XYZ file of C-alpha atoms in Angstrom:
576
model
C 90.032 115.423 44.767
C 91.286 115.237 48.225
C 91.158 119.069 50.081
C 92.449 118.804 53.486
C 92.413 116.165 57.147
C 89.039 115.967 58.402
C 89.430 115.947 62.127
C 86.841 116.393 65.014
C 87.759 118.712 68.000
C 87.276 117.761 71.384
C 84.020 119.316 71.761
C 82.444 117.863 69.177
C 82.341 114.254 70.993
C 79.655 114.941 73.733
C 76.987 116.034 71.176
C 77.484 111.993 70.213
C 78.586 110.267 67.129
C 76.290 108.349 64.957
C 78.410 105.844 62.163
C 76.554 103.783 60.178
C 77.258 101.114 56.872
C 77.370 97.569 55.592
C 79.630 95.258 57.061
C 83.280 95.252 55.761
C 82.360 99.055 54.634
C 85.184 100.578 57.251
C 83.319 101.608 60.179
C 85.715 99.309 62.547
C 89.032 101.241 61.562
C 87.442 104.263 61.658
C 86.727 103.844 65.094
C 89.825 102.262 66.185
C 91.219 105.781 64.546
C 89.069 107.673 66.709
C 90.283 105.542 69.832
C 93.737 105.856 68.837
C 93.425 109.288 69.190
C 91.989 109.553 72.613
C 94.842 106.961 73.416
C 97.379 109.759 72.472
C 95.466 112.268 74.756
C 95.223 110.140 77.388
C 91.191 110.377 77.457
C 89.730 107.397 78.665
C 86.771 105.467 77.320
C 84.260 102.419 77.506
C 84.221 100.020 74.575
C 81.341 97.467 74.366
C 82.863 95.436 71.608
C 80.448 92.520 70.674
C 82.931 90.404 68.334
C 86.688 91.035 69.392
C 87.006 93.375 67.066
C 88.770 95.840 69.358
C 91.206 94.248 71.475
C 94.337 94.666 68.978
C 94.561 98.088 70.704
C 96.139 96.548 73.654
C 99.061 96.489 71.499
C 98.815 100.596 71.052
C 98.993 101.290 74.654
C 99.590 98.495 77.666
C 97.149 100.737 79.939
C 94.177 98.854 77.930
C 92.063 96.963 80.149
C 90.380 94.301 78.245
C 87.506 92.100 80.260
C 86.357 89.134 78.536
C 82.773 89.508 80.051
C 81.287 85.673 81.028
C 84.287 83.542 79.678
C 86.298 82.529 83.000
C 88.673 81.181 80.722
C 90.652 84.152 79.559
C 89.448 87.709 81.592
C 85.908 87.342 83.851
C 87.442 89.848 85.972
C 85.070 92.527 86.114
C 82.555 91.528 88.921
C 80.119 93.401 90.500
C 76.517 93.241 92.350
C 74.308 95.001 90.431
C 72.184 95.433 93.125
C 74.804 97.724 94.332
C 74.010 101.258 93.823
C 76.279 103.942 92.538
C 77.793 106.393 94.270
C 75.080 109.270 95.770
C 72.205 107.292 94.723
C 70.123 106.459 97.188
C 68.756 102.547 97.263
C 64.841 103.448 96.213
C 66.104 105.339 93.371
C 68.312 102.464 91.898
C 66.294 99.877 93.014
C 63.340 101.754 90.709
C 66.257 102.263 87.777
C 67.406 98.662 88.300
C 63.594 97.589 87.310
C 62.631 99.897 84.321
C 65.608 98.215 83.005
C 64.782 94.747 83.578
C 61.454 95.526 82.564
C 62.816 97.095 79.471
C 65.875 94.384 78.364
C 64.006 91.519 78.935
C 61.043 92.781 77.174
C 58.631 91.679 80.275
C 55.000 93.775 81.201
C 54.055 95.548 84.129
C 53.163 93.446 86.490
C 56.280 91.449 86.318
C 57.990 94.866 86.845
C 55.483 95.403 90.075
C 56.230 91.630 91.001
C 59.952 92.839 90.464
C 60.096 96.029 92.293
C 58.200 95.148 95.215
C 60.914 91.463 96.030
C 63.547 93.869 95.819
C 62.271 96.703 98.127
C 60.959 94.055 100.756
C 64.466 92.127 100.682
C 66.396 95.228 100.603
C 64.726 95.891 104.196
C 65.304 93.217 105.336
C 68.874 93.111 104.643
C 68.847 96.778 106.474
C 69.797 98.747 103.563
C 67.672 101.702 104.113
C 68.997 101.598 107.646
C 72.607 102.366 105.973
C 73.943 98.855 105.936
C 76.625 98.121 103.603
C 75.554 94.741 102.969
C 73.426 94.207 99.421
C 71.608 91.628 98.526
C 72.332 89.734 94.946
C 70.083 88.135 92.679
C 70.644 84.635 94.025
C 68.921 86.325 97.309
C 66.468 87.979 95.124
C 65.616 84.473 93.211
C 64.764 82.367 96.595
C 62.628 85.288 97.762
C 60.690 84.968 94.310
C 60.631 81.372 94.964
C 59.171 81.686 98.292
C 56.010 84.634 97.204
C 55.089 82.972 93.747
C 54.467 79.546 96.209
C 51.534 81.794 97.171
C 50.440 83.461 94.505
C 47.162 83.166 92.380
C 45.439 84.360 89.227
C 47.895 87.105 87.047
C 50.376 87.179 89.926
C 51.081 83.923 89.385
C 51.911 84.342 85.619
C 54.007 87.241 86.661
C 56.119 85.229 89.278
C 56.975 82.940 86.756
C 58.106 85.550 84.144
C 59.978 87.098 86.876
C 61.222 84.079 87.860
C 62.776 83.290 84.190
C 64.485 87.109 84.560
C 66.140 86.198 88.324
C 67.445 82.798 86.342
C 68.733 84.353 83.277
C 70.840 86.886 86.033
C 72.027 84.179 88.121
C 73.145 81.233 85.473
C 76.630 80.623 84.406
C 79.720 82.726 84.467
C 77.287 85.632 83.478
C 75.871 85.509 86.775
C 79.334 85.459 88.018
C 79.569 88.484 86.991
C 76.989 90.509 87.821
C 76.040 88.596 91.453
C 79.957 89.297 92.948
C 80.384 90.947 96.236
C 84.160 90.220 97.680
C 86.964 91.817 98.182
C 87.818 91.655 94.315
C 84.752 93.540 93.147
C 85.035 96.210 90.728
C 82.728 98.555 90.203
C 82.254 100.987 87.119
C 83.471 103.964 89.367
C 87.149 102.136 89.106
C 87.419 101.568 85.081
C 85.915 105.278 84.910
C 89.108 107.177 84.852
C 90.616 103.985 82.434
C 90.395 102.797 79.262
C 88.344 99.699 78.895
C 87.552 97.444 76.576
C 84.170 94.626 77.168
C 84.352 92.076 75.094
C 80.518 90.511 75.164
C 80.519 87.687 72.188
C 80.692 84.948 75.127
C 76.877 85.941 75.956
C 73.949 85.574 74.796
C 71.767 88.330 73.469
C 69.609 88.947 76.111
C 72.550 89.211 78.546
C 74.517 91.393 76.073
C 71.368 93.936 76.286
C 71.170 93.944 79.597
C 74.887 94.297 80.367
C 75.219 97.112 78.146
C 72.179 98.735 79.353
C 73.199 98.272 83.310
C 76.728 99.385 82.861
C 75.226 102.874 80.590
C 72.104 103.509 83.056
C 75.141 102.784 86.117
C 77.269 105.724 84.410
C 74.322 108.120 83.936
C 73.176 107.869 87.346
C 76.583 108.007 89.021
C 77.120 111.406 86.567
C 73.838 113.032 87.499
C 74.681 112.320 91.283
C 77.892 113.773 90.966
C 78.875 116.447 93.595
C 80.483 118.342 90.321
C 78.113 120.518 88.502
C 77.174 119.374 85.107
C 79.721 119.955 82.666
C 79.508 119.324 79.141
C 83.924 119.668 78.307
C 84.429 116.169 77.004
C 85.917 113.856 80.007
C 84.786 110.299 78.571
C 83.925 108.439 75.498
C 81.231 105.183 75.604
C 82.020 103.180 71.984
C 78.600 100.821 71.357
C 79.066 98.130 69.235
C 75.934 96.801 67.514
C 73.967 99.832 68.445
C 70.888 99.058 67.468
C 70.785 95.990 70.156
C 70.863 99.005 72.597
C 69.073 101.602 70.929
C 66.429 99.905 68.769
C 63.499 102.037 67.158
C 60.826 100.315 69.140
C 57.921 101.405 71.302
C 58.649 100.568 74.840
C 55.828 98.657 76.820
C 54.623 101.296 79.330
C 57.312 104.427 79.223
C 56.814 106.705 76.722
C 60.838 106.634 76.075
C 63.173 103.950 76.435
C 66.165 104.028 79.646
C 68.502 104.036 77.386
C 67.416 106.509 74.781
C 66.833 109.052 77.716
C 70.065 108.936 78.812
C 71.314 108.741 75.552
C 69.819 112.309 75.134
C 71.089 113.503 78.664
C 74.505 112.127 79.055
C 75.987 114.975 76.834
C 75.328 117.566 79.866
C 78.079 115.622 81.771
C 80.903 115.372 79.017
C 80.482 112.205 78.186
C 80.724 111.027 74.321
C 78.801 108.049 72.799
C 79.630 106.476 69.647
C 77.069 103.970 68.204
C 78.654 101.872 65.497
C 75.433 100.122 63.091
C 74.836 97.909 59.987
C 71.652 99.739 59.591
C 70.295 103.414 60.087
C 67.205 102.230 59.713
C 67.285 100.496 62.799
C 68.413 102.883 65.510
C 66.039 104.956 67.665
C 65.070 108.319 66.329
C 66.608 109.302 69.608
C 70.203 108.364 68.610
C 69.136 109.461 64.328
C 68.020 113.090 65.985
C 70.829 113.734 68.594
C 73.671 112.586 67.031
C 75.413 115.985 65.821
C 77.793 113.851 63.838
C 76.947 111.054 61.200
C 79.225 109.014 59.185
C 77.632 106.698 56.577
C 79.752 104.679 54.764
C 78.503 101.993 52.180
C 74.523 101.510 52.301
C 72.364 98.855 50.309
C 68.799 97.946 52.315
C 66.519 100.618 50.643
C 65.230 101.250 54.178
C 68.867 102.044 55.207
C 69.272 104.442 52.232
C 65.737 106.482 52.766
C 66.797 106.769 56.224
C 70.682 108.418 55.811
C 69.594 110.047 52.875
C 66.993 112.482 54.320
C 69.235 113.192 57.154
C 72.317 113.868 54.779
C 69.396 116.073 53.350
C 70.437 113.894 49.944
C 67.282 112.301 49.182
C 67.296 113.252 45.068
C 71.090 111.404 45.256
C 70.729 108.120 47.864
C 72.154 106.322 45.075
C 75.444 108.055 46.122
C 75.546 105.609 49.083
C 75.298 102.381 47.050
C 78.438 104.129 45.429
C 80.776 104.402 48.111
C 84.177 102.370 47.937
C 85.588 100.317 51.331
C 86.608 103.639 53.715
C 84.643 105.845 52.364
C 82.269 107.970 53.809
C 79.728 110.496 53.840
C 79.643 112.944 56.758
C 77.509 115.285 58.238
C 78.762 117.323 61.047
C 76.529 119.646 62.286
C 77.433 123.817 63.207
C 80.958 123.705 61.660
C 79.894 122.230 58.080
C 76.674 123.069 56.417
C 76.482 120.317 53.427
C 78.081 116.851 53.567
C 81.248 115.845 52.373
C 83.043 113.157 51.744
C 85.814 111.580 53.547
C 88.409 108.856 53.190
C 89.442 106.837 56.108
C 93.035 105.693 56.200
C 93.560 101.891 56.859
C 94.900 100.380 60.398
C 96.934 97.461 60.815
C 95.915 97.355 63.902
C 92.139 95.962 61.990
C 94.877 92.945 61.011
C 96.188 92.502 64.297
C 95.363 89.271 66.636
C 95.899 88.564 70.224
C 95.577 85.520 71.809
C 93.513 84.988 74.711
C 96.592 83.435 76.574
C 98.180 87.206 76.220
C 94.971 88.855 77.450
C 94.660 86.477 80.020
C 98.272 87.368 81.820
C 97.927 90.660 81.277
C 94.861 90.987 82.791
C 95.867 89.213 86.210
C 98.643 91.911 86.652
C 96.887 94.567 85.958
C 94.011 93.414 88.644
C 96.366 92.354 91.241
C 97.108 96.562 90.983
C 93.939 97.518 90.885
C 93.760 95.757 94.159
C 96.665 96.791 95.977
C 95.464 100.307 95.212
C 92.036 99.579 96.361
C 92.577 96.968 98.781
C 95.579 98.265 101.015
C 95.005 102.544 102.051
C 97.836 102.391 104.299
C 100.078 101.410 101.053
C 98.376 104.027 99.130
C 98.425 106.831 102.282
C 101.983 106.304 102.743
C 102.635 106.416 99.037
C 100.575 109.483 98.339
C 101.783 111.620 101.593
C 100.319 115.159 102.074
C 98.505 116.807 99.616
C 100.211 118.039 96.315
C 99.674 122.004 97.421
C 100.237 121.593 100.917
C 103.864 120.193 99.917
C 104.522 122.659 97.358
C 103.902 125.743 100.103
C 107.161 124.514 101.714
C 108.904 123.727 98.562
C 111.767 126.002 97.663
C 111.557 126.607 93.674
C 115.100 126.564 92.616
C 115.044 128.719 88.506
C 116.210 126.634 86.232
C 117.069 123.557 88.218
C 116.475 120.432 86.033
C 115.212 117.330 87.704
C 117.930 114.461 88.835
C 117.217 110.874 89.016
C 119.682 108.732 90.738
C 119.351 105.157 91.296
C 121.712 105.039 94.518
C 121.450 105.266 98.392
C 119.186 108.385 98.014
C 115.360 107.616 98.086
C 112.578 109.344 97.907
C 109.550 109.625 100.015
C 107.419 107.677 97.570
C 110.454 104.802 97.049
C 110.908 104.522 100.446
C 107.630 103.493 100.822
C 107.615 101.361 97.751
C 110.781 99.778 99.414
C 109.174 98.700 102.674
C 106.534 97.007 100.490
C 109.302 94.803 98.472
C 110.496 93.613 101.868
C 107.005 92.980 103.517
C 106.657 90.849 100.036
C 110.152 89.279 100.967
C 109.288 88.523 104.216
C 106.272 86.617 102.766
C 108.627 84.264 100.901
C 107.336 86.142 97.012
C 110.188 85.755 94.425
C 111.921 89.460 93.479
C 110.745 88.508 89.828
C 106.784 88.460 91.657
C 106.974 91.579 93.249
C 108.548 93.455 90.476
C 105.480 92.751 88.068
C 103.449 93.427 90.970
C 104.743 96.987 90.930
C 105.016 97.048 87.639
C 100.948 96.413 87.117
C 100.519 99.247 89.627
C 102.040 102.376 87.664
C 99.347 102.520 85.603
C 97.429 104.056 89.199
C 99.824 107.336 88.464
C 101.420 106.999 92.022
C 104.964 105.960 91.210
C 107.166 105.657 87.825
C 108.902 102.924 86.011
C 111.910 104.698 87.070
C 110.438 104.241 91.071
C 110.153 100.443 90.452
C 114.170 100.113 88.884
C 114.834 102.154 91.658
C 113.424 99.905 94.435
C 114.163 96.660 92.819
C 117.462 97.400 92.375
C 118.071 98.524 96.415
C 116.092 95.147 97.399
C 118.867 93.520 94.772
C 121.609 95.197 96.872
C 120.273 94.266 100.383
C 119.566 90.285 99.103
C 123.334 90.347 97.760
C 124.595 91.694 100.829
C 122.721 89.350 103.229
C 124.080 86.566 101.351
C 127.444 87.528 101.503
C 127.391 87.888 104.966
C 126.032 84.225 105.224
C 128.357 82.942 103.031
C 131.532 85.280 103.318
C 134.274 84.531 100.076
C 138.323 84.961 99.851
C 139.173 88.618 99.214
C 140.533 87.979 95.975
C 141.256 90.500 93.297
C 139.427 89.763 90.099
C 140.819 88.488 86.742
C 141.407 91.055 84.067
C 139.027 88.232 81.926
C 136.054 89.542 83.792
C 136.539 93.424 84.972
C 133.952 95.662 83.255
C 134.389 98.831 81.571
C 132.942 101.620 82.895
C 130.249 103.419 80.866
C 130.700 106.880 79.387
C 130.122 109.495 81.048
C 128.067 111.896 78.102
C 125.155 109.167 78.266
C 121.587 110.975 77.953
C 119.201 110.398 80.904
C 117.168 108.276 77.942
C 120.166 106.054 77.051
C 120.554 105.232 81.302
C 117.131 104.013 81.466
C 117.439 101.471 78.749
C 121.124 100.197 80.434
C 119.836 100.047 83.562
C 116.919 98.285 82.715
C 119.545 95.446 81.162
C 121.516 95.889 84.070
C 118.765 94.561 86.391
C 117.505 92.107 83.781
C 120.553 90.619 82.677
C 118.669 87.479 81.267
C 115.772 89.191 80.578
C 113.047 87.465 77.621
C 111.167 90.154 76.559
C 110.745 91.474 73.241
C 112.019 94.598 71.713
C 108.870 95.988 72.102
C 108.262 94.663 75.631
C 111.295 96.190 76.833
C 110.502 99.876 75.491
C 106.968 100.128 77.251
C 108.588 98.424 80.591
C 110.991 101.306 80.647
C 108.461 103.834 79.041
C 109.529 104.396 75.565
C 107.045 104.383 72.021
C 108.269 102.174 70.180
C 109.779 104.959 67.920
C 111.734 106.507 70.839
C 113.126 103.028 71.967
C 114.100 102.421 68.462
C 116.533 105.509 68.397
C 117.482 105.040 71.547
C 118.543 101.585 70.710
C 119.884 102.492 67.407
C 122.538 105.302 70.048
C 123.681 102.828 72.100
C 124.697 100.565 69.041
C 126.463 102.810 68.020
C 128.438 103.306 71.438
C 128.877 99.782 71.058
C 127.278 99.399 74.552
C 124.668 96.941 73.734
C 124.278 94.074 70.976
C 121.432 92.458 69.745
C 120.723 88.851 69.235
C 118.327 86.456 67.609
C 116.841 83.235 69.563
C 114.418 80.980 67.726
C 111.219 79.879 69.563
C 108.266 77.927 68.636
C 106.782 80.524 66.762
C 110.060 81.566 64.969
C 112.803 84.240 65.597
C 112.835 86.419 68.250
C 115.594 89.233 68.822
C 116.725 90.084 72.299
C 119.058 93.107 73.337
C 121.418 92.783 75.772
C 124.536 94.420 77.169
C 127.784 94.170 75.511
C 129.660 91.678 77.378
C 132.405 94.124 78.311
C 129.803 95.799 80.111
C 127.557 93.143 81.112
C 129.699 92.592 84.654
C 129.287 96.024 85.420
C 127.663 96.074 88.897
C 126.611 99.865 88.720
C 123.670 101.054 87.944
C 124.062 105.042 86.615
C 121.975 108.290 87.955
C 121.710 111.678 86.046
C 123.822 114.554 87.752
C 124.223 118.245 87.083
């Protein structure tokens, strides 16, 4: 019979989560559940998501960043040069890292790691690296300098150059190497996405280059962490989700280390606060590393006897593995070590989200707009000085704290230090011939940086709005003429909440606006719950309508302004 929730606690995620079962068993939804939940805390995370199988969460939160890893089609747009070391890491020390895992992913001996280590370290001085230059090499450097040595190379080395020549190839070819040989102005490195939520989707690659990804971007994190001016904490700051686990952490004896990169820092990473979850068809499969420091396992339908010997000594169930063949879709058997001292079974409530589909064409424009942010905040300090202004407590130490004032929002003459900055950036855009519609999405992919508001950007856009209608009334002056009673507009009321304003002056500025229901609540900031009483308010006031417009794909409804109020010119602020 069913007891109580089963819920894990925040500190339970950087001693690592282990969940294992057959395909279709419900391991998916049950971590789309889990990353659901860090959605609604606002905890970021890494997802390395080998089959699509994740990106319907884009629809949970527009934050998402989803990066179609190797397919230029829909979202290459992470690019980096691995060769590119993290943050406080010196260049010997990741160029040493940067070959163990080479050595390790591509399966290759030790000479080919010698071959490997010694090309990098030569071309590395030469580009002046050590010497603090900010220039790095890539692999397409690397690859010619290979060329070059195995010309003159003999006996073993010569065997070596070749397999090391086959590695530089693999890490230049395609759109792969597009990713992972990048050095302009659009680079991003890991350090950006770390405070995000990302997604990588990885089924355009190969296997090989799925490893290795996976194992640069973990070994990237775990260095950056350890280097970290911050002492070690372990309070849970970040969550890694790994797809097809054992691909990563496979129980296999490495060549010449007596532990794998990746099961090492699979041990480690927990003293930083970071949380792994290895989704897996088979227990039997994943490194006793991952089996013995996992403080958490879920196991949810098992059949290969070597998968049932292997969960059922750790659920310490070995008289009963027959309990596993047992276990109905979304079921599961958990162990959670400290709080629970026997296993116990849970249930695992279905998503829709597991139904849900989104085209790449959708990915694919959201994706631009949220890079083209990414890059104004990276790409333009004087934007993002002027925006931030003096430090948070240096400001407050001259702020007088009024009891009991409540905060205002006006959208009038009035603007703050952060709009007037935002301002002066719509009419540099201006200037530069960009459409208002243009800019406003620019902005609009930027709030996700935590600088400005949604309110900020209606703000803004609406002033610009103001100063285009007034310069083209000046150009083109017009007969003082009264209007016609056929087109005056009422004014609103005056009891409107601050929530109901945001939604009419949204549809004030965007008179003609396309977007979905939907759309429209997460461009002024509402769940889709809160928009839908919101909506349902100002139906009521009979200050909007709703309408239905068919499309391609069937019937879409639009809201829009009541057409007694659509004329209105106004846009409204909150006051005491």
């Amino acid at each position: 019979k069913t007891l109580f929730p089963f819920s894990l606690r925040e500190k339970d995620f950087p001693r690592h989560i282990c969940v294992t079962g057959m395909s279709g068993s419900g391991k998916t939804t049950f971590a789309i559940n889990l990353l659901k939940n860090f959605v609604k805390r606002d905890k970021p995370f890494l997802v390395f998501d080998w089959k699509k199988s994740f990106r319907p969460l884009l629809k949970e939160d527009a934050s998402i960043m989803c990066f179609t890893i190797g397919n230029e089609g829909v979202s290459n747009l992470f690019k980096t040069n691995i060769n590119r070391p993290p943050k406080g890491v010196s260049p010997k020390e990741w160029i040493n890292a940067l070959c163990d895992l080479l050595t390790e992913s591509f399966n290759v001996s030790f000479g080919v790691h010698k071959i490997l280590l010694e090309t990098l370290d030569e071309i590395f001085l030469g580009w002046g690296v050590y010497e603090g230059s900010n220039l790095f090499p890539n692999w397409e450097h690397v690859k010619k300098m290979l060329e070059i040595k195995s010309k003159e190379a003999k006996g073993r080395e010569s065997g070596w150059y070749e397999s090391a020549l086959r590695v530089a190839t693999v890490l230049t070819f395609g759109d792969f190497g597009k990713v992972i040989n990048y050095d302009g102005k659009k680079s991003l490195s890991i350090e950006d996405l770390f405070t995000k939520k990302a997604i990588f989707e990885l089924n355009s690659l190969s296997n090989i280059e799925k490893k290795f990804f996976c194992e640069y971007v973990l070994t990237y994190i775990y260095k950056l962490k350890k280097a970290g001016a911050d002492r070690a904490s372990e309070e849970f700051n970040h969550a890694i989700l790994v797809d097809e686990a054992h691909n990563i952490f496979l129980k296999k004896n490495t060549n010449f280390m007596t532990e794998s990169v990746t099961d090492m820092i699979y041990r480690e990473m927990r003293e930083y606060g970071t949380g792994l979850i290895c989704l897996d068809q088979h227990a039997s499969k994943l490194s006793d590393t991952v089996i013995g420091n996992s403080a958490c396992h879920v196991a949810f339908q098992q059949q290969l006897p070597q998968d049932l010997d292997e969960i059922s000594s750790l659920m310490q169930l070995k008289d009963k593995k027959e309990i596993f063949t047992q276990l109905p879709v979304g079921s599961a058997i958990v162990k959670l070590s400290e709080r629970y001292t026997s296993p116990f079974l849970i249930k695992v409530p279905f998503n829709e989200l597991r139904n849900e589909n989104l085209e790449d064409t959708k990915i694919k424009n959201k994706m631009d707009c949220v890079i083209k942010g990414i890059e104004v905040e990276k790409n333009d300090p004087e934007f993002k000085k002027a925006l931030l202004g003096e430090p948070q407590k240096k400001a407050m130490k001259r702020v007088k704290i009024i009891p009991h004032a409540s905060e205002e929002f006006f959208i009038g003459k009035t603007l703050t230090k952060t709009q007037e900055v935002l301002f002066e950036f719509v009419l540099s855009k201006l200037r530069a011939n960009r459409k208002l519609v243009e800019i406003e999405r620019l902005l609009d992919s930027g709030i996700h940086s935590g600088y400005y508001t949604k309110k900020d950007v209606l703000i803004v856009m609406n002033k610009a709005l103001e100063e285009a209608f007034r310069k083209t009334f000046k150009k083109n002056p017009c007969e003082n003429k009264p209007f016609s009673e056929e087109i005056r507009s009422k004014d609103f009321p005056k009891d409107l909440l601050a929530e109901e304003m945001d939604l009419v002056n949204f549809l004030l500025l965007n008179p003609e606006n396309e977007f979905s229901t939907v759309e429209i609540y997460r461009h002024v900031g509402f769940s889709p719950r809160k928009g839908n009483i919101i909506k349902n308010k100002l139906l009521e006031k009979g200050i909007i309508k709703t309408m239905e417009e068919r499309n391609t794909k069937g019937w879409k409804k639009l809201i829009r302004l009541e057409d007694s109020y659509s004329n209105n010119s106004n846009t409204l602020s909150v006051k005491n």
